[in-house]
GROMACS .gro file of C-alpha atoms in nm:
model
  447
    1UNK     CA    1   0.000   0.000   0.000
    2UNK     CA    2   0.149   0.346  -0.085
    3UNK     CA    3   0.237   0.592   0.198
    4UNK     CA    4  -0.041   0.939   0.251
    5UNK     CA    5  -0.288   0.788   0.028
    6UNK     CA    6  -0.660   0.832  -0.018
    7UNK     CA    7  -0.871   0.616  -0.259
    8UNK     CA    8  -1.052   0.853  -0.503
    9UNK     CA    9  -1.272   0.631  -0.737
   10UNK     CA   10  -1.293   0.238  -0.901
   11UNK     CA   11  -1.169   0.188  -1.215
   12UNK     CA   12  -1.089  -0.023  -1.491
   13UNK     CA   13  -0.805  -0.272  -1.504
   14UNK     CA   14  -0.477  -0.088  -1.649
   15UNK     CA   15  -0.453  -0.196  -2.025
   16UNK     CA   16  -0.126  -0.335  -2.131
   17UNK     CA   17  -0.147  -0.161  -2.481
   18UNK     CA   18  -0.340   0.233  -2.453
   19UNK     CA   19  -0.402   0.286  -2.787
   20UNK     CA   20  -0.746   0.415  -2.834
   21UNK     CA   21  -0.969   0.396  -3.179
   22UNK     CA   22  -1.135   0.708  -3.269
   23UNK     CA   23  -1.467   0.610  -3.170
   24UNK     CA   24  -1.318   0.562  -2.778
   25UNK     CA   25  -1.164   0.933  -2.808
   26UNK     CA   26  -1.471   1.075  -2.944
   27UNK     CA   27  -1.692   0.893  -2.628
   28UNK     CA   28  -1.390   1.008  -2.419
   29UNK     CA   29  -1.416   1.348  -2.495
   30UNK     CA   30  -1.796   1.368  -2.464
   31UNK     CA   31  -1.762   1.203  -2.121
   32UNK     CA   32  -1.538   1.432  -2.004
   33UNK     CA   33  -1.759   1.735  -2.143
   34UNK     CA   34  -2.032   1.588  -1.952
   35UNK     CA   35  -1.833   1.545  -1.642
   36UNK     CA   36  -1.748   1.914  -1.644
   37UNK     CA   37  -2.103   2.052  -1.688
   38UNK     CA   38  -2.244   1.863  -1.468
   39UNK     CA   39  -2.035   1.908  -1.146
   40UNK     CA   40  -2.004   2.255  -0.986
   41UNK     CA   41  -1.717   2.159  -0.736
   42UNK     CA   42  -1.390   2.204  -0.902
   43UNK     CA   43  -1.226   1.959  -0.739
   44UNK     CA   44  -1.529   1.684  -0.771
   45UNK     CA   45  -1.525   1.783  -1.157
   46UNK     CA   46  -1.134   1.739  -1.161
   47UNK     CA   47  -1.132   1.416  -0.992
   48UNK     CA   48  -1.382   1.303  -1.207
   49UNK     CA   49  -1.232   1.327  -1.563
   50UNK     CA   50  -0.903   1.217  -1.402
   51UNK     CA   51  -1.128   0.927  -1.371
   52UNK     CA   52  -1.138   0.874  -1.754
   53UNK     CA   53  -0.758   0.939  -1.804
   54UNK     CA   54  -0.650   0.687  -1.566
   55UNK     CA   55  -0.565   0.384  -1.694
   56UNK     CA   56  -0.734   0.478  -1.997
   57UNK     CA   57  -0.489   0.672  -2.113
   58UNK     CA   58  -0.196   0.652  -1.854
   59UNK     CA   59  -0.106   0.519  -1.518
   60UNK     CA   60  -0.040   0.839  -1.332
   61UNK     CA   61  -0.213   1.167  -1.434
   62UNK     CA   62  -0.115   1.513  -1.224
   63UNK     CA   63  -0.286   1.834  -1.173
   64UNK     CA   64  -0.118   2.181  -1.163
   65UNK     CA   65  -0.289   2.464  -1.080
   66UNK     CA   66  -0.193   2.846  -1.128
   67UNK     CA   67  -0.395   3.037  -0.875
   68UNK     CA   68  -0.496   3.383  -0.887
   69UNK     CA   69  -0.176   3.524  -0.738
   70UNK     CA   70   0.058   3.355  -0.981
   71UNK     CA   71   0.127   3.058  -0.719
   72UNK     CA   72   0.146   2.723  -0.849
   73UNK     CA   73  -0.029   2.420  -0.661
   74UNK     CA   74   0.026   2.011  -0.745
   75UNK     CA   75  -0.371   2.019  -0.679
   76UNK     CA   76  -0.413   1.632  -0.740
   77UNK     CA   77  -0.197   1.326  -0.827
   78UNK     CA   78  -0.387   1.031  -0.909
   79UNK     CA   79  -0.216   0.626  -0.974
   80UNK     CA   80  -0.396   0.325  -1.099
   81UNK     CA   81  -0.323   0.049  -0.867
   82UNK     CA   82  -0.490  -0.297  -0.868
   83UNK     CA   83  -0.842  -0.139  -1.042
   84UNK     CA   84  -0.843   0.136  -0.800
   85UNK     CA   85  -0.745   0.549  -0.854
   86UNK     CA   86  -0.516   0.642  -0.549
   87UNK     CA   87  -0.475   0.988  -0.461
   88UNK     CA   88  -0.087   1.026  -0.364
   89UNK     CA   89  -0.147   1.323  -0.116
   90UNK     CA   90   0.215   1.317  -0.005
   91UNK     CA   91   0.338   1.433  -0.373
   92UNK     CA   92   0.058   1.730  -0.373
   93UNK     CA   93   0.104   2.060  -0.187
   94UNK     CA   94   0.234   2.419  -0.318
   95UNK     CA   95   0.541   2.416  -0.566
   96UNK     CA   96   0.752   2.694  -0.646
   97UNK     CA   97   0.678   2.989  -0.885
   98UNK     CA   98   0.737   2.959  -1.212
   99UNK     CA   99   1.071   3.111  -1.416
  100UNK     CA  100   0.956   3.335  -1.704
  101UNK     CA  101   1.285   3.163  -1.867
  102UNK     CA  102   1.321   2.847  -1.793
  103UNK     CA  103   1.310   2.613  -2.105
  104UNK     CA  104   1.164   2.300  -1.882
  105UNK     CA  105   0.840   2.162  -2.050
  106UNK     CA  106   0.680   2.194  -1.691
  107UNK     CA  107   0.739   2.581  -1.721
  108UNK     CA  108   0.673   2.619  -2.060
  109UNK     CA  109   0.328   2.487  -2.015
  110UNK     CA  110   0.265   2.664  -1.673
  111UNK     CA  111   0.348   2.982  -1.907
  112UNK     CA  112   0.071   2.848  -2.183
  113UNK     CA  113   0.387   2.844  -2.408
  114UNK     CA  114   0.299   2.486  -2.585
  115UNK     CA  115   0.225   2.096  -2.498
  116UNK     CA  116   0.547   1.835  -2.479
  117UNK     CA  117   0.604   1.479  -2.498
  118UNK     CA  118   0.895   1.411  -2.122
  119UNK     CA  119   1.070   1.147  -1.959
  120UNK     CA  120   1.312   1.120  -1.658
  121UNK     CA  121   1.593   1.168  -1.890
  122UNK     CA  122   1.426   1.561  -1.954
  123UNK     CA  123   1.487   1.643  -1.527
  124UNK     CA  124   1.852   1.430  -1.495
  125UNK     CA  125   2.055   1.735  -1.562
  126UNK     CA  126   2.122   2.030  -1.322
  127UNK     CA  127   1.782   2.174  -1.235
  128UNK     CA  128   1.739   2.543  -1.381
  129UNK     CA  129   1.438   2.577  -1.140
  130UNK     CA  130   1.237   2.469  -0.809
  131UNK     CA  131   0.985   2.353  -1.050
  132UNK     CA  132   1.290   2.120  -1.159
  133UNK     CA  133   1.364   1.994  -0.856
  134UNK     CA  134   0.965   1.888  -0.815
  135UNK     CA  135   0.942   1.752  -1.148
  136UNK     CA  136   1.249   1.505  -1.107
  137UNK     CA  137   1.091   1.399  -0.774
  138UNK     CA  138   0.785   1.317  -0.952
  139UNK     CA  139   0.947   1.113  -1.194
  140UNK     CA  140   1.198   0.940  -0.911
  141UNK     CA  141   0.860   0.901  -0.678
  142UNK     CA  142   0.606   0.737  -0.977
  143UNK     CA  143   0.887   0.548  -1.199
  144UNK     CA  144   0.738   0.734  -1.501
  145UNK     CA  145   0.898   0.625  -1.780
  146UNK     CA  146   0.742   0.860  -2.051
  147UNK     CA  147   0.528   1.156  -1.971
  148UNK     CA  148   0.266   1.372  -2.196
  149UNK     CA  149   0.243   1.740  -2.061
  150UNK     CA  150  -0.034   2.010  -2.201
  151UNK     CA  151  -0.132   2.357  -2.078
  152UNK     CA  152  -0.474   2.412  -1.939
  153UNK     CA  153  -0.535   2.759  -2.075
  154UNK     CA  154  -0.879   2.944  -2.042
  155UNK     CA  155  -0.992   3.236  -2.236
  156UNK     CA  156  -0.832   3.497  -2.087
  157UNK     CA  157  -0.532   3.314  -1.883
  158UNK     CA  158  -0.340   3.031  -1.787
  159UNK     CA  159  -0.494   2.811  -1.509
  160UNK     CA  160  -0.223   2.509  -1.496
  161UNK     CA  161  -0.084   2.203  -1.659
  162UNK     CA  162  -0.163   1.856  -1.669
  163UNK     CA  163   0.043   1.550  -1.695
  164UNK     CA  164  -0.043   1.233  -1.770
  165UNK     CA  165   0.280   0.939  -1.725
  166UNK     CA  166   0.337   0.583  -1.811
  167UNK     CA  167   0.482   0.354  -1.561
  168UNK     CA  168   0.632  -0.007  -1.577
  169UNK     CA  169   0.863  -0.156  -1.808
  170UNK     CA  170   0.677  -0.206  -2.084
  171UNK     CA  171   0.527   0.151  -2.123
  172UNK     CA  172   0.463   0.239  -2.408
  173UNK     CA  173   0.568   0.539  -2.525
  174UNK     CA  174   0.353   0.881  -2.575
  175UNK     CA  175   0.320   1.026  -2.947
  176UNK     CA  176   0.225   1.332  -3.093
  177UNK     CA  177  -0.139   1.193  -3.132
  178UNK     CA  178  -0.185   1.124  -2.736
  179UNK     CA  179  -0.082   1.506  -2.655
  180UNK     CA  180  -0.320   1.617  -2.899
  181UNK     CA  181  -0.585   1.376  -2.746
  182UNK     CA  182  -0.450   1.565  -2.403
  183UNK     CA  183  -0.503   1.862  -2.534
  184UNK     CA  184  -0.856   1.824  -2.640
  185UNK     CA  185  -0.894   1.694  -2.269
  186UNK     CA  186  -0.722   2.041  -2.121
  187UNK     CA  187  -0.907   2.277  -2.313
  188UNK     CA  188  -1.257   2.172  -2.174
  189UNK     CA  189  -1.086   2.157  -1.835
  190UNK     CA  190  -0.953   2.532  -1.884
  191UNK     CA  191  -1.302   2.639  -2.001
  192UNK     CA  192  -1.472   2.463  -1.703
  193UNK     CA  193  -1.194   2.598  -1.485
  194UNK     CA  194  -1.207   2.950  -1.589
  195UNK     CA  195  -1.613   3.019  -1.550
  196UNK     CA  196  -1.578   2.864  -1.196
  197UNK     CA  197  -1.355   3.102  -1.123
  198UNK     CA  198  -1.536   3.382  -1.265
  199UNK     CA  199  -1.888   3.317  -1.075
  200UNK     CA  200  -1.673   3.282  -0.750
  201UNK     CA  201  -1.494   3.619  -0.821
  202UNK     CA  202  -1.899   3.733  -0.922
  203UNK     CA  203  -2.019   3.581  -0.614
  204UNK     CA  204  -1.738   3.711  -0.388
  205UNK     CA  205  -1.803   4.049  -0.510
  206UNK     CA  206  -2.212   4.013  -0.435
  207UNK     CA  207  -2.151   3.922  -0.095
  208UNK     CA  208  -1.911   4.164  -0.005
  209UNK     CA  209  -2.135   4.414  -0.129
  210UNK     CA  210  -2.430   4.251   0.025
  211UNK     CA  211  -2.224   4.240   0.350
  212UNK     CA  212  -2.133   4.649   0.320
  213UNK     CA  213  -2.476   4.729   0.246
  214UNK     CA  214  -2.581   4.588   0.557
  215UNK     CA  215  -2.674   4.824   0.847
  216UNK     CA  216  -2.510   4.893   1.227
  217UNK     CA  217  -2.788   4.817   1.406
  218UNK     CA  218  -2.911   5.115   1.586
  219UNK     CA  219  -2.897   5.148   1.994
  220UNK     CA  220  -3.268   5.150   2.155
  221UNK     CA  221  -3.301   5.248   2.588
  222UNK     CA  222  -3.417   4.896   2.745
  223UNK     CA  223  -3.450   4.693   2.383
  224UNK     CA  224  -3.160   4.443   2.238
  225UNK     CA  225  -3.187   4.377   1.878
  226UNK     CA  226  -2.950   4.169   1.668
  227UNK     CA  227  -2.889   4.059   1.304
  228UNK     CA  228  -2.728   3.770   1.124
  229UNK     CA  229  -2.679   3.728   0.738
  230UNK     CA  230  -2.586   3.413   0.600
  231UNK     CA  231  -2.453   3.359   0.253
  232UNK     CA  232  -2.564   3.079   0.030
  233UNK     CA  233  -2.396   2.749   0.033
  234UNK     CA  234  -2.320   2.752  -0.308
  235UNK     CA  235  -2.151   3.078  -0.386
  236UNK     CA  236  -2.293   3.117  -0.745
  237UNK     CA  237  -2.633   3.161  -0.531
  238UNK     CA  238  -2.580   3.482  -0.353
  239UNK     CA  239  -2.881   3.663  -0.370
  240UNK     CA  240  -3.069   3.971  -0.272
  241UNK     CA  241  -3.148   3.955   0.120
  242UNK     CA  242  -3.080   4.213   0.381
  243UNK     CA  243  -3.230   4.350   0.680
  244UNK     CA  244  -3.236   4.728   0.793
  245UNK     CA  245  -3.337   4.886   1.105
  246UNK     CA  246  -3.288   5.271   1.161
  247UNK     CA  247  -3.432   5.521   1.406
  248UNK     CA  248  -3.696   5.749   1.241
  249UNK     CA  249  -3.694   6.143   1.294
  250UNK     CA  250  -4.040   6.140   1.380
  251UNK     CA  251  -4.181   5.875   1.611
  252UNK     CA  252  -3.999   5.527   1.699
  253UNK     CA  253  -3.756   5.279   1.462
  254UNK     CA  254  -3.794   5.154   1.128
  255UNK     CA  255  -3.726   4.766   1.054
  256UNK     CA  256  -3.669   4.584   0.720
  257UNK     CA  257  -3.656   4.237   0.606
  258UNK     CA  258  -3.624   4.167   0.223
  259UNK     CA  259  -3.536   3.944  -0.031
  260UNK     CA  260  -3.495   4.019  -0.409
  261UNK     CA  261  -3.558   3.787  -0.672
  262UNK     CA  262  -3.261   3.614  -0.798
  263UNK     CA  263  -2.958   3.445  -0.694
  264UNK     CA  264  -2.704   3.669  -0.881
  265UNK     CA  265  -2.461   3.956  -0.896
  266UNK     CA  266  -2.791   4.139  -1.064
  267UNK     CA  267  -2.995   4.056  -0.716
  268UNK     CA  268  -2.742   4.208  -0.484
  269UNK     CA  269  -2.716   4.553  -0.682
  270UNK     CA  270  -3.157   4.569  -0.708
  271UNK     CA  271  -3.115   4.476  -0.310
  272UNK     CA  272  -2.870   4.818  -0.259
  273UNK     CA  273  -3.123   4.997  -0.539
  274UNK     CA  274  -3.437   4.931  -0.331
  275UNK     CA  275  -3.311   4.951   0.000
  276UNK     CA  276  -3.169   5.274  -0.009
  277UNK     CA  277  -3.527   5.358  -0.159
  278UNK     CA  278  -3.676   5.230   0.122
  279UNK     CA  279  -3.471   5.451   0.347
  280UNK     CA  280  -3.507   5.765   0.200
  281UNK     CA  281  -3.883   5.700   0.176
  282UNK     CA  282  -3.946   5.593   0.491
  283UNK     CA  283  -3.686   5.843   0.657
  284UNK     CA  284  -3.885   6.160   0.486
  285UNK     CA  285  -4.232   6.075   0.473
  286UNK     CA  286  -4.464   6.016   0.791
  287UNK     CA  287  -4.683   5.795   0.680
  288UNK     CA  288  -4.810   5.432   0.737
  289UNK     CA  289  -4.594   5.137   0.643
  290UNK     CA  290  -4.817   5.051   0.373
  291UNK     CA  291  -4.839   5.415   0.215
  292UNK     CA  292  -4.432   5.347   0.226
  293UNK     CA  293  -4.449   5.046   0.032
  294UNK     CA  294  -4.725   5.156  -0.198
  295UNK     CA  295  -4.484   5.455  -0.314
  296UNK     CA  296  -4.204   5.241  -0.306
  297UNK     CA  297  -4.343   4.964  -0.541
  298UNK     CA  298  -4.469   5.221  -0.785
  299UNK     CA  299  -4.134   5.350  -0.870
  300UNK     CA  300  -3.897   4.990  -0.825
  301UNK     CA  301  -4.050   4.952  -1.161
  302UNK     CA  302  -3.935   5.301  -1.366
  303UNK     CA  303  -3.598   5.364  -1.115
  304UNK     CA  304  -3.447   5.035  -1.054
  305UNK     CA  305  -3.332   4.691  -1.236
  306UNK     CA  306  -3.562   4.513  -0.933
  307UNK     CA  307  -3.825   4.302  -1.113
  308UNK     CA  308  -3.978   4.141  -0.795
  309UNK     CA  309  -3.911   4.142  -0.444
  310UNK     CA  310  -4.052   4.033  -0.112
  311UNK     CA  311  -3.989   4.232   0.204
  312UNK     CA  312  -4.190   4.386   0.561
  313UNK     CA  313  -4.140   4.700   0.667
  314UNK     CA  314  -4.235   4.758   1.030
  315UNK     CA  315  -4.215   5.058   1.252
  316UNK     CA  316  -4.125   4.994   1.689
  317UNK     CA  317  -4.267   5.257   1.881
  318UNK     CA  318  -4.268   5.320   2.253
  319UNK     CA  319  -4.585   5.368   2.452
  320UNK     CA  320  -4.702   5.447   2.776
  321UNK     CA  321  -4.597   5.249   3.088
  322UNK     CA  322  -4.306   5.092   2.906
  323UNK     CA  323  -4.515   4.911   2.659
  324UNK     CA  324  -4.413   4.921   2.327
  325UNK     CA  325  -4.619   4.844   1.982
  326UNK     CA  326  -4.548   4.741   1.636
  327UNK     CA  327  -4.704   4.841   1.344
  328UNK     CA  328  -4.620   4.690   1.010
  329UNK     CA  329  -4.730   4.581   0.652
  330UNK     CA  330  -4.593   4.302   0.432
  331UNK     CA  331  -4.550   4.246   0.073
  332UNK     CA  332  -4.534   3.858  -0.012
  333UNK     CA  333  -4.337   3.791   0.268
  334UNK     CA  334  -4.297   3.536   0.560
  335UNK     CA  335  -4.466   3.632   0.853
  336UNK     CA  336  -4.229   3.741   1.124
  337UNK     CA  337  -4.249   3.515   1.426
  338UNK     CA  338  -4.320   3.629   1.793
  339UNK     CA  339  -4.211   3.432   2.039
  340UNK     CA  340  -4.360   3.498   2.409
  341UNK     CA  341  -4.108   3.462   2.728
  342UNK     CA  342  -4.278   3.183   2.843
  343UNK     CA  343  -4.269   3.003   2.531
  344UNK     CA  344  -4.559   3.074   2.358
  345UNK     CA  345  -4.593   3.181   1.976
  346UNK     CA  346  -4.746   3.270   1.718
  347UNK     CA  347  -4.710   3.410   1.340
  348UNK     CA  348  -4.829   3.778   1.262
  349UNK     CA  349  -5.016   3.672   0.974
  350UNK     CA  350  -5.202   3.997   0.895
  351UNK     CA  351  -5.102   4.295   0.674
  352UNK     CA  352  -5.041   4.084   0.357
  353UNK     CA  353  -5.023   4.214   0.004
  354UNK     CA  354  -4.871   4.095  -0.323
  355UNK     CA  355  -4.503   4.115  -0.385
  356UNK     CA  356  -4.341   4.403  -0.508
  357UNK     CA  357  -4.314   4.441  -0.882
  358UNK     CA  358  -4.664   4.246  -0.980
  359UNK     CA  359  -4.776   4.586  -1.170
  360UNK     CA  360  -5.102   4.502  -1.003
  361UNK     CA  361  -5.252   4.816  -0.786
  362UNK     CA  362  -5.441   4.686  -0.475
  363UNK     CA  363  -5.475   4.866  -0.165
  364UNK     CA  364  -5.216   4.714   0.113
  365UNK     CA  365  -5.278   4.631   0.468
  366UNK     CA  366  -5.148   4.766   0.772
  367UNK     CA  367  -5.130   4.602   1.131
  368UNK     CA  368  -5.046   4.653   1.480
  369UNK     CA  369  -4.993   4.446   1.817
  370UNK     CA  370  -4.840   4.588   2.137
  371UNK     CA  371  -4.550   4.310   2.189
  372UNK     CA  372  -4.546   4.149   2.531
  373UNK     CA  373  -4.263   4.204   2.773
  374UNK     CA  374  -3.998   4.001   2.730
  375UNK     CA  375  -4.097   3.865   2.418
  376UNK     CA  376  -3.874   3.815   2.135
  377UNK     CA  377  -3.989   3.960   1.729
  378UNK     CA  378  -3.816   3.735   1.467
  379UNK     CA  379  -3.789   3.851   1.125
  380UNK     CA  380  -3.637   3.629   0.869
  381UNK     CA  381  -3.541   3.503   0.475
  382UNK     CA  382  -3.746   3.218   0.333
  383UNK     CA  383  -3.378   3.070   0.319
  384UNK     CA  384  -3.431   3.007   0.686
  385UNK     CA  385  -3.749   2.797   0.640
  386UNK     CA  386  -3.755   2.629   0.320
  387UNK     CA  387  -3.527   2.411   0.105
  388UNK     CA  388  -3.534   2.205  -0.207
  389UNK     CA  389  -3.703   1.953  -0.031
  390UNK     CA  390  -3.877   2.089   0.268
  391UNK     CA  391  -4.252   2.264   0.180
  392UNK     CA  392  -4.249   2.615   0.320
  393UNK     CA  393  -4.530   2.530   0.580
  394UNK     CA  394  -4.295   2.246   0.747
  395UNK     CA  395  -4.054   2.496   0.750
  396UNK     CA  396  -4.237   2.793   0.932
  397UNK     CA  397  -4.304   2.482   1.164
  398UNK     CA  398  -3.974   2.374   1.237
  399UNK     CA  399  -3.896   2.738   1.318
  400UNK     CA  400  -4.171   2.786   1.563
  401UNK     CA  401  -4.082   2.501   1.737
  402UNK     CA  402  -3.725   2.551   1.809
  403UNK     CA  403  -3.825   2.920   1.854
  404UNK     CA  404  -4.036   2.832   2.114
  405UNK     CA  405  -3.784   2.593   2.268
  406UNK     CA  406  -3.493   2.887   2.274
  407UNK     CA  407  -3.750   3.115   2.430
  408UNK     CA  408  -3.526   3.165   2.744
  409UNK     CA  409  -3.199   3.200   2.601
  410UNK     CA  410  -3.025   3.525   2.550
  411UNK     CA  411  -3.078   3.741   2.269
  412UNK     CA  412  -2.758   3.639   2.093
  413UNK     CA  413  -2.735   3.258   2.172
  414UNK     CA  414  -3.112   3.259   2.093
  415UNK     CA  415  -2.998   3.380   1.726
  416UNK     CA  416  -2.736   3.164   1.651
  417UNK     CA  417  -2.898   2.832   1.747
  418UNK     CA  418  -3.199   2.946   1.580
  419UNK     CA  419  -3.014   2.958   1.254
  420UNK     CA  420  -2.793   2.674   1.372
  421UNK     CA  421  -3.125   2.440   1.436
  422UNK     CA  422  -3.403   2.546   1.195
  423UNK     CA  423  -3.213   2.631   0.875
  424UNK     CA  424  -3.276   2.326   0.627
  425UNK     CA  425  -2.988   2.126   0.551
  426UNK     CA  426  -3.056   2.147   0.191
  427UNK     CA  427  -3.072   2.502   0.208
  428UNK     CA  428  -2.936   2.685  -0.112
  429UNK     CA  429  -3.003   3.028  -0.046
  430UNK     CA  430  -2.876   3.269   0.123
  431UNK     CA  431  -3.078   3.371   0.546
  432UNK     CA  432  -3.124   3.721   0.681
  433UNK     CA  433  -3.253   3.760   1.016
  434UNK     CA  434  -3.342   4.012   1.204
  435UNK     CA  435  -3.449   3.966   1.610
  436UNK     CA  436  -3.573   4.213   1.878
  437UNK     CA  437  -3.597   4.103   2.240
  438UNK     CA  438  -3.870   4.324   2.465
  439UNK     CA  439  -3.758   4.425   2.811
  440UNK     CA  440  -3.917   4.267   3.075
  441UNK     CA  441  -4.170   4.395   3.269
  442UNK     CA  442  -3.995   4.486   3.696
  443UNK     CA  443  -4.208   4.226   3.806
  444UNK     CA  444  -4.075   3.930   3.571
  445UNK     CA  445  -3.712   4.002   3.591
  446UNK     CA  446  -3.697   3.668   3.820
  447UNK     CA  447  -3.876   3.483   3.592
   0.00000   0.00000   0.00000
């Protein structure tokens, strides 16, 4: 057994002779293409169609990868042994940078510069190189005897190298036609490569903007209020969610849950477009959440790129004797979920109107409820109740149940195993949440 191992996948007896008909490259080809599409993990994806090198094609195939800062990475290095793939983890790990002189065929195709045909006799003299050094370890460590090595090049840039080697006595040599068999292979790896990397740099940028968009939560006397935001799973599904909660110049606090359609770069920017709406709206006019939103759905359609959207918008005011009330409408959203001190709870269901962006006038709702003392006001994301195979009433179950159970906790701990507990674990969107705890009345504080 070989030393820092990990099996990757079954496969196919090694063949003594590797010479493929054209009708096997073809299917290999379209396998690999298929393999590519359908698997969003990179590494899943690269495993995969080492897969279908190895034996097919070679004994040992190796992954280089150029990252983003010009560093070089052995990402995977795969054997055939006894019908299995091993993954030789103790020849992967970073590697040095690459010379913009050196001559080496490693080098050469980390540069994009062409494909070559190697063997252990190309890394016996002096190394030029710490890529050098690495590649005459590789051949010392597998007992390659011949080695095919081709670019993987993606539009715009170089992304790494792959080689594919032939171990054993009787290997037979690589020709011309195997590298250009490679190279078919490395060009729908550098495609596949370079759009994952540009919906992870598209995502990355979403959710930093999401992240600066969202608010400091404001300070109220004798009220704690906290906030957690929780990207997708899958970063190509960052989306439009956010929360907001800001003191009003006239009478109490504004809060805000939302959610955009979409799961895009395009859903983040109509999130920052409506929500600074929102503000200004709500910030200048004294009127009635729903007047807000009626204002503020009329114009989403003429002065932003938001097609739809679901969101609440609520306003906390103070009352006599320390009570305080909550007046709100919502637009297609979840209801937001009040959970009593001692346990209790329920779903403030009223105040619903259609979505934002229907195009359909109808007059919308307002509500109001004075909140018990030391009760807790949850307002969420539907990516905190429902998944791809959860039905959204199960979910606004779930929720009130483990609500109810985390009644007691603090504000903070309450929060976190909210979203630890109820937040589906096929969940691919992204949560907002948005939770104000009431001040107990003086004669409960022992409670």
């Amino acid at each position: 057994m070989l030393d820092n191992t990990s099996r990757v996948c079954a496969g196919a007896e090694p063949r003594s002779s590797t010479v493929l008909s054209e009708l096997e490259r073809l299917a290999l080809l379209a396998e690999t293409t298929a393999q590519l599409i359908s698997n969003n993990d990179v590494d899943e994806a690269l495993q995969r169609v080492v897969a279908l090198m190895v034996p097919r094609l070679a004994d040992w195939a190796v992954v280089d990868l150029v990252t983003e800062d010009d560093e070089v990475a052995r990402h995977l290095v795969v054997h055939a042994e006894g019908g299995t793939l091993i993954r030789r983890e103790d020849l992967q790990g970073p590697m040095p940078r690459v010379s913009s002189a050196s001559p080496m065929p490693l080098s050469r195709a980390l540069r994009g510069i062409a494909s070559y045909l190697a063997g252990p006799e190309t890394y016996q003299g002096p190394p030029d190189t710490g890529i050098a050094v690495e590649q005459r370890r590789l051949f010392e460590a597998t007992g390659m005897k011949t080695a095919a090595i081709a670019p993987i090049r993606g539009p715009r840039e170089v992304l790494g190298a792959v080689t594919l080697g032939r171990s054993g006595e009787d290997a037979r040599a690589f020709t011309p036609d195997d590298l250009g068999l490679l190279e078919d292979i490395v060009r729908r790896i550098g495609l596949a490569l370079e759009n994952a990397r540009h919906y992870t740099r598209q995502a990355q940028v979403a959710e930093t903007m999401q992240r600066y968009l969202l608010p400091q939560l404001p300070s109220l006397p004798g009220l704690a209020m906290t906030a957690r935001y929780l990207s997708a799973p899958d970063a190509s599904h960052v989306g439009g969610d956010w929360y907001d909660a800001f003191p009003l110049p006239y009478d109490g606090t504004a809060l805000v849950i939302g959610d955009v359609v979409g799961h895009d770069l395009e859903a983040a920017a109509g999130m920052a477009q409506l929500r600074n709406m929102l503000r200004a709206y709500t910030w200048s006019r004294n009127q009635p959440p729903h007047r807000i939103v009626e204002e503020l759905d009329q114009a989403m359609r003429h002065i932003t790129d938001v097609r739809m959207a679901t969101m609440i918008l609520a306003r906390l005011s103070s009352g006599p004797a320390g009570t305080w009330r909550l007046r709100w409408t919502s637009a297609g959203h979840p209801p937001p979920l009040l959970v009593h001190h001692n346990g209790l709870t329920n779903y403030l269901d009223g105040a619903n109107g259609l979505l934002l962006g229907t195009g359909t006038r109808r007059p919308r709702p307002d509500a109001t409820v004075t909140l018990p003392p030391g009760a807790t006001l949850v307002f969420y994301t539907d990516g905190l109740i429902e998944g791809r195979r959860r039905p959204l009433d199960t979910g606004m179950e779930v929720l009130r149940r483990h609500a109810a159970a985390l009644a007691h906790r603090p504000l903070e701990n309450f929060t976190d195993q909210l979203l630890q507990r109820a937040r589906p674990a096929d969940n691919d969107d992204d949560v907002a949440l948005l939770a104000i705890r009431i001040p107990l009345a003086a004669d409960q504080q022992e409670y």
